[in-house]
Amino acid sequence: MRIVTSQEMRSLDQIAETEYGISATLLMENAGRASVQILFENFPGAGKTKEILVFAGKGNNAGDAFAMARRLICLERKVRIFHLVKETDYKGSVLANFQILKKMKAKLIHVENAGEMEAFFTSSRGPFIAVDGIIGTGLKGKLEGIYSDVVDILNKNVQDIFSLDIPTGVNGDTGVALGSSIQAAVTVSYGFPKLGHFLPPGAAKRGKLVNVDISLPPRFRREGDKFLLMRNPMSELLVERDRYGHKNSFGHTLLIGGSPGRIGAISMAAKAAHRMGTGLVTICTWEDTLQALLARIPDETMAYALKLSGSEFEAHKERVKTYSSVVAGPGFGLRPEGKAILEQLLMHYHGPLVLDADALNLIADHKLHSLLVQRRASTVLTPHAGEMARLIDKPKEWVLENPLLAVHEATEKTHSVVVLKGAATVVGSPNEKFYLNHYPNDGMATAGSGDVLAGMIGGLLGQKMDAFQGTQLGVYLHSLAGDFAARSLGHRSMTAPDIIENIAHAFKDIKTTQDAPFPEEGLAQLR
């Protein structure tokens, strides 16, 4: 599913009108009609047992609210409309919808100060459902004046708030809420979901998100550079395995890492690679780590020590070339010899390479970006926000506020597939395509979760998957396995090994459960 910025959505609306003759009035009508349907699905008593309070601010968001209110009145539901802008300030389709409401003798109330709203809620018993059509994706900055006041009053007095396009106060591009913002129970997005629906902290403000089709041309769905990872496309990436294959048919993944006191990271990465269906898994670690590692890893995993000089090191360089994929970094440490090992790997290994954790820190510390650019094979980088900040030499706060820009800069600087890990993980490719994975799960904010992901991606790439597609699938399966772990153990109690144990469930689920067709009566619910 395509994701857009606020400006991209405005441009698509304009193209729909100028090239296809789909007027703003028609789009607004479709938005209002679909919103009523979603409202009834989530709040069956809306307008019967609970009066609907529609709040309209300015811009097209107000027009959507007016179109929705008219539809509700036609269905004989109890509706009261509060508008924060004078009639003389409305224009075009927004004004036309407002004037229809006037002719229908709807309950239209112009709110000029916060005291009027406070008085209403003091004197009225409710219960209420509020429709938030105050300010949509056109938000330019912090809410002020009557807008901020009404948002605060609504949050205090109404539990069930239904937001149109995006909760008022949340930036549609960044998810940032600079001041007051609506806490919605349900948000209905029009055309395509916006970036701000998935990026924190705004993602936590939207409640349940439902996207609706408003009759935009179908080609719009296939265009663009930002997409949401969803089950059906991911399931299609899983190819059938050769039932007559042997262990060498399914790849041999090498994992380089582990150091004294930090063998858990590489051990978990190896176990995750096994779970992805890799035929063989080998770990290469420091000499002073090998014995402790051997006591930790399962019998099916091979391991050997990394000799740093002489004929054994030369043999290691030749041996590395035989692996179908390599994962480097989990628990590796930052000892000086690590730079030389990584340089050799970048220069002489010509298969798919996944770099995580300390491998990324070594690249940042020693400015090895040019070696990444020169690689002839695919490279996947899996940084969290702190590692990304070091990799592109930007403050961590900037990375958190501009995740897509950070990924874009990293792909430009390294010519690699880049995974910025977080509650909303971003996967970017050198050809400037971005995929957003949105399975917020605080249980995955646990030590070792990233090591598991690196092993999963490495295991898929070792089975000859395309690097960008394999990374998308690895990210999606990782979050799905985490979801299964959270369901069985709870978010607080799950650990990284629990993610590994649920990889099998994720594989089974992705092949047996299908998404609803999109659009299905114009509707698709998003996680």
Short mmCIF file of C-alpha atoms in Angstrom, two decimals, residues 35 63 187-188 411:
data_model
loop_
_atom_site.label_atom_id
_atom_site.label_comp_id
_atom_site.label_asym_id
_atom_site.label_seq_id
_atom_site.Cartn_x
_atom_site.Cartn_y
_atom_site.Cartn_z
CA SER A 35 -16.36 8.17 6.88
CA GLY A 63 -15.44 20.24 4.07
CA THR A 187 -8.79 7.75 12.35
CA VAL A 188 -9.99 7.42 8.78
CA THR A 411 21.76 4.76 1.04
#
